[in-house]
């Protein structure tokens, strides 16, 4: 049985004070949710205070990126030991915005996954096709290349901690959700690419304009195991509704 995940990707939103305010408000709303893993991923400067505020709650903390070295002369980067020390247990890796604006490649995604696993952080690894790729019929090819590149030579022993997020780029922040059938088709395909011994237990999240009003239909699909949510994760009431599908 794969326990569903609702993960909030806050992107570059919320100051430390705003993040703490969100947590104060959301905690009572989701306190009885036991059948899902809930995660929020604030910006780096908000992690520490958010972690304090989340103490004793059923919501876990994640970061939005990780560098592959533990320390050193890498101005502007943040390492696994630092994320671990601040209280993170998850980290988003290879989000399409990082691929698009910051030169992230399948090779750097692979290095970041290794770093996360080394420090016992669960990576939430994002893949997904762009609009022109979908329109030209190359969705499966693109996703397969991303999956094979991301997980190249990753030991099967680590797979318990790996989470995948399928996020069609054309659905992110656009209000254009993939239909449940469109998403299911790709989720099933991704599961088929995973090593046999781990495929059935790996959670594959859908991301791209997930909202309280469409979450139920998406999550009803057999290979969709939760959501990676941007916009709708920013308000305590909509986040809590997402966690109660
Ligand atoms: P969205 O973002 O829910 O605002 O479409 C999803 C994501 O980028 O992870």
Tab-separated table of C-alpha atoms and ligand atoms in Angstrom:
chain	number	residue	atom	x	y	z
A	1	UNK	CA	0.000	0.000	0.000
A	2	UNK	CA	1.482	3.343	-1.035
A	3	UNK	CA	0.660	6.083	1.468
A	4	UNK	CA	-0.300	9.189	-0.510
A	5	UNK	CA	1.738	12.373	-0.208
A	6	UNK	CA	0.618	15.972	-0.438
A	7	UNK	CA	3.687	18.154	-0.827
A	8	UNK	CA	3.537	21.941	-1.014
A	9	UNK	CA	6.169	23.512	-3.235
A	10	UNK	CA	6.189	27.108	-2.112
A	11	UNK	CA	8.690	28.209	-4.759
A	12	UNK	CA	9.884	31.785	-4.106
A	13	UNK	CA	6.929	32.736	-1.925
A	14	UNK	CA	6.614	33.557	1.781
A	15	UNK	CA	9.041	35.258	4.138
A	16	UNK	CA	10.006	33.508	7.345
A	17	UNK	CA	7.200	35.288	9.233
A	18	UNK	CA	4.640	34.357	6.587
A	19	UNK	CA	5.763	30.737	6.642
A	20	UNK	CA	5.417	30.566	10.428
A	21	UNK	CA	1.981	32.154	10.211
A	22	UNK	CA	0.920	29.502	7.659
A	23	UNK	CA	2.089	26.686	9.932
A	24	UNK	CA	0.292	28.104	12.972
A	25	UNK	CA	-2.930	28.203	10.952
A	26	UNK	CA	-2.598	24.884	9.139
A	27	UNK	CA	-1.660	22.698	12.119
A	28	UNK	CA	-5.119	22.553	13.702
A	29	UNK	CA	-6.739	22.067	10.274
A	30	UNK	CA	-4.737	18.936	9.441
A	31	UNK	CA	-4.121	17.501	12.892
A	32	UNK	CA	-6.392	14.494	12.273
A	33	UNK	CA	-4.950	13.593	8.863
A	34	UNK	CA	-3.234	10.250	9.343
A	35	UNK	CA	-3.644	8.535	6.010
A	36	UNK	CA	-1.400	10.909	4.055
A	37	UNK	CA	2.105	12.231	4.390
A	38	UNK	CA	2.027	16.022	4.321
A	39	UNK	CA	5.119	18.037	3.456
A	40	UNK	CA	5.790	21.730	2.990
A	41	UNK	CA	8.835	23.051	1.148
A	42	UNK	CA	9.506	26.702	2.014
A	43	UNK	CA	12.402	28.861	0.812
A	44	UNK	CA	15.790	28.347	2.461
A	45	UNK	CA	15.637	31.392	4.778
A	46	UNK	CA	12.294	30.226	6.169
A	47	UNK	CA	13.344	26.627	6.912
A	48	UNK	CA	14.662	27.055	10.430
A	49	UNK	CA	11.702	28.879	11.993
A	50	UNK	CA	9.271	26.718	10.012
A	51	UNK	CA	10.950	23.620	11.430
A	52	UNK	CA	10.543	24.990	14.963
A	53	UNK	CA	6.876	25.703	14.383
A	54	UNK	CA	6.266	22.244	12.871
A	55	UNK	CA	7.684	20.450	15.936
A	56	UNK	CA	5.285	17.772	17.122
A	57	UNK	CA	2.952	18.171	14.138
A	58	UNK	CA	2.112	15.692	11.388
A	59	UNK	CA	3.559	17.925	8.643
A	60	UNK	CA	7.124	17.309	7.481
A	61	UNK	CA	9.654	19.767	6.123
A	62	UNK	CA	11.332	19.750	2.726
A	63	UNK	CA	13.686	22.015	0.798
A	64	UNK	CA	13.499	22.999	-2.853
A	65	UNK	CA	17.056	22.169	-3.898
A	66	UNK	CA	20.311	20.636	-2.650
A	67	UNK	CA	23.899	20.880	-3.847
A	68	UNK	CA	25.923	17.701	-4.305
A	69	UNK	CA	28.996	18.608	-2.250
A	70	UNK	CA	28.833	18.657	1.559
A	71	UNK	CA	30.706	21.940	1.922
A	72	UNK	CA	33.239	24.108	0.143
A	73	UNK	CA	33.679	27.124	-2.103
A	74	UNK	CA	30.291	26.986	-3.828
A	75	UNK	CA	28.839	30.440	-3.340
A	76	UNK	CA	25.076	30.438	-3.077
A	77	UNK	CA	24.640	26.691	-2.659
A	78	UNK	CA	23.167	24.680	0.227
A	79	UNK	CA	24.278	21.173	1.168
A	80	UNK	CA	22.691	18.003	2.487
A	81	UNK	CA	24.178	18.257	5.989
A	82	UNK	CA	22.831	21.830	6.230
A	83	UNK	CA	19.331	20.787	5.212
A	84	UNK	CA	19.446	17.869	7.591
A	85	UNK	CA	20.634	20.068	10.465
A	86	UNK	CA	17.770	22.506	9.954
A	87	UNK	CA	15.192	19.707	10.125
A	88	UNK	CA	14.423	18.770	6.519
A	89	UNK	CA	13.511	15.204	5.663
A	90	UNK	CA	12.597	15.775	2.002
A	91	UNK	CA	14.053	17.751	-0.879
A	92	UNK	CA	12.613	18.607	-4.294
A	93	UNK	CA	15.101	17.919	-7.078
A	94	UNK	CA	15.036	18.823	-10.772
A	95	UNK	CA	11.892	20.933	-10.801
A	96	UNK	CA	11.172	22.192	-14.319
A	97	UNK	CA	11.751	25.778	-13.206
A	98	UNK	CA	15.273	24.791	-12.167
A	99	UNK	CA	15.780	23.018	-15.473
A	100	UNK	CA	14.436	26.003	-17.406
A	101	UNK	CA	16.028	28.942	-15.569
A	102	UNK	CA	19.058	27.490	-13.805
A	103	UNK	CA	20.532	25.006	-16.238
A	104	UNK	CA	19.586	21.870	-14.324
A	105	UNK	CA	20.233	18.737	-16.397
A	106	UNK	CA	19.562	15.032	-15.909
A	107	UNK	CA	23.211	14.700	-14.924
A	108	UNK	CA	23.035	17.343	-12.173
A	109	UNK	CA	19.719	15.901	-11.040
A	110	UNK	CA	21.478	12.543	-10.624
A	111	UNK	CA	24.241	14.143	-8.526
A	112	UNK	CA	21.716	15.909	-6.313
A	113	UNK	CA	19.742	12.695	-5.792
A	114	UNK	CA	22.932	10.947	-4.664
A	115	UNK	CA	23.653	13.760	-2.209
A	116	UNK	CA	20.131	13.627	-0.816
A	117	UNK	CA	20.254	9.860	-0.332
A	118	UNK	CA	23.687	10.052	1.272
A	119	UNK	CA	22.256	12.373	3.916
A	120	UNK	CA	19.012	10.460	4.399
A	121	UNK	CA	16.847	13.078	2.762
A	122	UNK	CA	14.056	11.720	0.574
A	123	UNK	CA	14.348	13.223	-2.889
A	124	UNK	CA	11.173	14.261	-4.708
A	125	UNK	CA	12.457	13.999	-8.257
A	126	UNK	CA	10.566	15.989	-10.882
A	127	UNK	CA	10.154	15.028	-14.514
A	128	UNK	CA	7.763	16.189	-17.208
A	129	UNK	CA	7.460	17.272	-20.815
A	130	UNK	CA	7.093	20.776	-22.236
A	131	UNK	CA	4.079	21.751	-24.323
A	132	UNK	CA	5.886	21.460	-27.650
A	133	UNK	CA	7.156	18.035	-26.655
A	134	UNK	CA	3.648	16.846	-25.860
A	135	UNK	CA	2.332	18.308	-29.090
A	136	UNK	CA	5.042	16.650	-31.148
A	137	UNK	CA	4.243	13.283	-29.564
A	138	UNK	CA	7.506	12.911	-27.645
A	139	UNK	CA	6.133	12.908	-24.074
A	140	UNK	CA	7.131	9.311	-23.346
A	141	UNK	CA	10.563	9.670	-24.888
A	142	UNK	CA	11.280	12.850	-22.899
A	143	UNK	CA	10.080	11.368	-19.619
A	144	UNK	CA	12.006	8.155	-20.192
A	145	UNK	CA	15.231	10.078	-20.834
A	146	UNK	CA	14.706	12.145	-17.683
A	147	UNK	CA	13.988	9.079	-15.536
A	148	UNK	CA	16.905	7.062	-16.881
A	149	UNK	CA	19.274	10.020	-16.483
A	150	UNK	CA	18.093	10.935	-12.998
A	151	UNK	CA	18.368	7.413	-11.595
A	152	UNK	CA	21.469	6.265	-13.462
A	153	UNK	CA	23.402	3.822	-11.269
A	154	UNK	CA	21.317	4.550	-8.167
A	155	UNK	CA	21.412	1.463	-5.985
A	156	UNK	CA	18.104	-0.390	-5.613
A	157	UNK	CA	18.613	-0.421	-1.840
A	158	UNK	CA	17.893	3.331	-1.806
A	159	UNK	CA	14.547	3.178	-3.526
A	160	UNK	CA	12.468	3.128	-0.362
A	161	UNK	CA	13.315	6.790	0.048
A	162	UNK	CA	12.793	7.964	-3.517
A	163	UNK	CA	9.672	9.825	-4.622
A	164	UNK	CA	8.958	10.825	-8.212
A	165	UNK	CA	6.799	13.745	-9.330
A	166	UNK	CA	5.401	13.827	-12.843
A	167	UNK	CA	4.766	17.469	-13.676
A	168	UNK	CA	3.867	18.292	-17.264
A	169	UNK	CA	5.446	21.723	-17.712
A	170	UNK	CA	2.426	23.048	-19.597
A	171	UNK	CA	0.250	22.365	-16.545
A	172	UNK	CA	2.401	24.166	-13.987
A	173	UNK	CA	0.921	27.416	-12.746
A	174	UNK	CA	-1.308	27.635	-15.817
A	175	UNK	CA	-4.576	26.365	-14.417
A	176	UNK	CA	-4.457	23.728	-17.195
A	177	UNK	CA	-4.393	20.419	-15.368
A	178	UNK	CA	-3.609	17.207	-17.174
A	179	UNK	CA	-6.780	15.149	-17.236
A	180	UNK	CA	-6.766	12.207	-14.845
A	181	UNK	CA	-6.417	9.892	-17.867
A	182	UNK	CA	-3.526	11.850	-19.361
A	183	UNK	CA	-1.706	11.831	-16.036
A	184	UNK	CA	-2.441	8.160	-15.323
A	185	UNK	CA	-1.057	7.161	-18.716
A	186	UNK	CA	2.316	8.752	-17.953
A	187	UNK	CA	2.387	7.597	-14.324
A	188	UNK	CA	1.859	4.018	-15.451
A	189	UNK	CA	4.590	4.413	-18.029
A	190	UNK	CA	6.997	5.785	-15.390
A	191	UNK	CA	6.238	2.906	-13.034
A	192	UNK	CA	7.057	0.533	-15.863
A	193	UNK	CA	10.503	2.110	-16.210
A	194	UNK	CA	11.452	1.519	-12.574
A	195	UNK	CA	13.400	-1.503	-11.364
A	196	UNK	CA	10.945	-4.387	-10.949
A	197	UNK	CA	11.677	-4.885	-7.259
A	198	UNK	CA	10.729	-1.309	-6.349
A	199	UNK	CA	8.154	-0.263	-8.947
A	200	UNK	CA	5.074	-1.178	-6.935
A	201	UNK	CA	6.176	0.573	-3.771
A	202	UNK	CA	7.473	3.816	-5.294
A	203	UNK	CA	5.216	6.813	-4.910
A	204	UNK	CA	4.652	8.861	-8.040
A	205	UNK	CA	3.084	12.262	-7.430
A	206	UNK	CA	1.295	14.385	-9.992
A	207	UNK	CA	1.983	18.119	-10.183
A	208	UNK	CA	0.556	20.893	-12.309
A	209	UNK	CA	-2.433	22.991	-11.254
A	210	UNK	CA	-3.632	20.555	-8.597
A	211	UNK	CA	-6.472	22.268	-6.714
A	212	UNK	CA	-8.986	21.229	-4.067
A	213	UNK	CA	-11.612	20.817	-6.806
A	214	UNK	CA	-9.611	18.408	-9.004
A	215	UNK	CA	-7.474	16.550	-6.464
A	216	UNK	CA	-9.974	13.761	-5.878
A	217	UNK	CA	-10.288	12.731	-9.526
A	218	UNK	CA	-6.536	12.779	-10.032
A	219	UNK	CA	-5.826	10.768	-6.891
A	220	UNK	CA	-8.435	8.185	-7.831
A	221	UNK	CA	-6.122	6.978	-10.608
A	222	UNK	CA	-4.326	3.752	-9.740
A	223	UNK	CA	-0.793	5.029	-10.365
A	224	UNK	CA	-1.149	8.530	-8.902
A	225	UNK	CA	0.062	8.510	-5.304
A	226	UNK	CA	-0.269	12.131	-4.303
A	227	UNK	CA	0.401	15.662	-5.458
A	228	UNK	CA	3.225	18.154	-5.648
A	229	UNK	CA	1.337	21.406	-5.400
A	230	UNK	CA	2.427	24.988	-5.983
A	231	UNK	CA	-0.231	27.711	-5.947
A	232	UNK	CA	-2.891	25.815	-4.007
A	233	UNK	CA	-0.451	24.918	-1.226
A	234	UNK	CA	0.106	28.527	-0.190
A	235	UNK	CA	-3.107	29.027	1.766
A	236	UNK	CA	-3.790	27.007	4.922
A	237	UNK	CA	-7.397	26.241	3.973
A	238	UNK	CA	-6.664	25.006	0.459
A	239	UNK	CA	-3.610	23.027	1.642
A	240	UNK	CA	-5.733	21.324	4.257
A	241	UNK	CA	-8.465	20.558	1.711
A	242	UNK	CA	-5.867	18.970	-0.557
A	243	UNK	CA	-4.805	16.695	2.274
A	244	UNK	CA	-8.358	15.456	2.753
A	245	UNK	CA	-9.165	14.117	-0.688
B	1	LIG	P1	1.208	24.593	-9.497
B	1	LIG	O1	2.770	24.202	-9.365
B	1	LIG	O2	0.457	23.693	-8.559
B	1	LIG	O3	1.149	26.044	-9.100
B	1	LIG	O4	0.835	24.352	-10.925
B	1	LIG	C1	3.176	22.864	-9.242
B	1	LIG	C2	4.680	22.792	-9.153
B	1	LIG	O5	5.369	23.555	-9.828
B	1	LIG	O6	5.236	21.962	-8.402
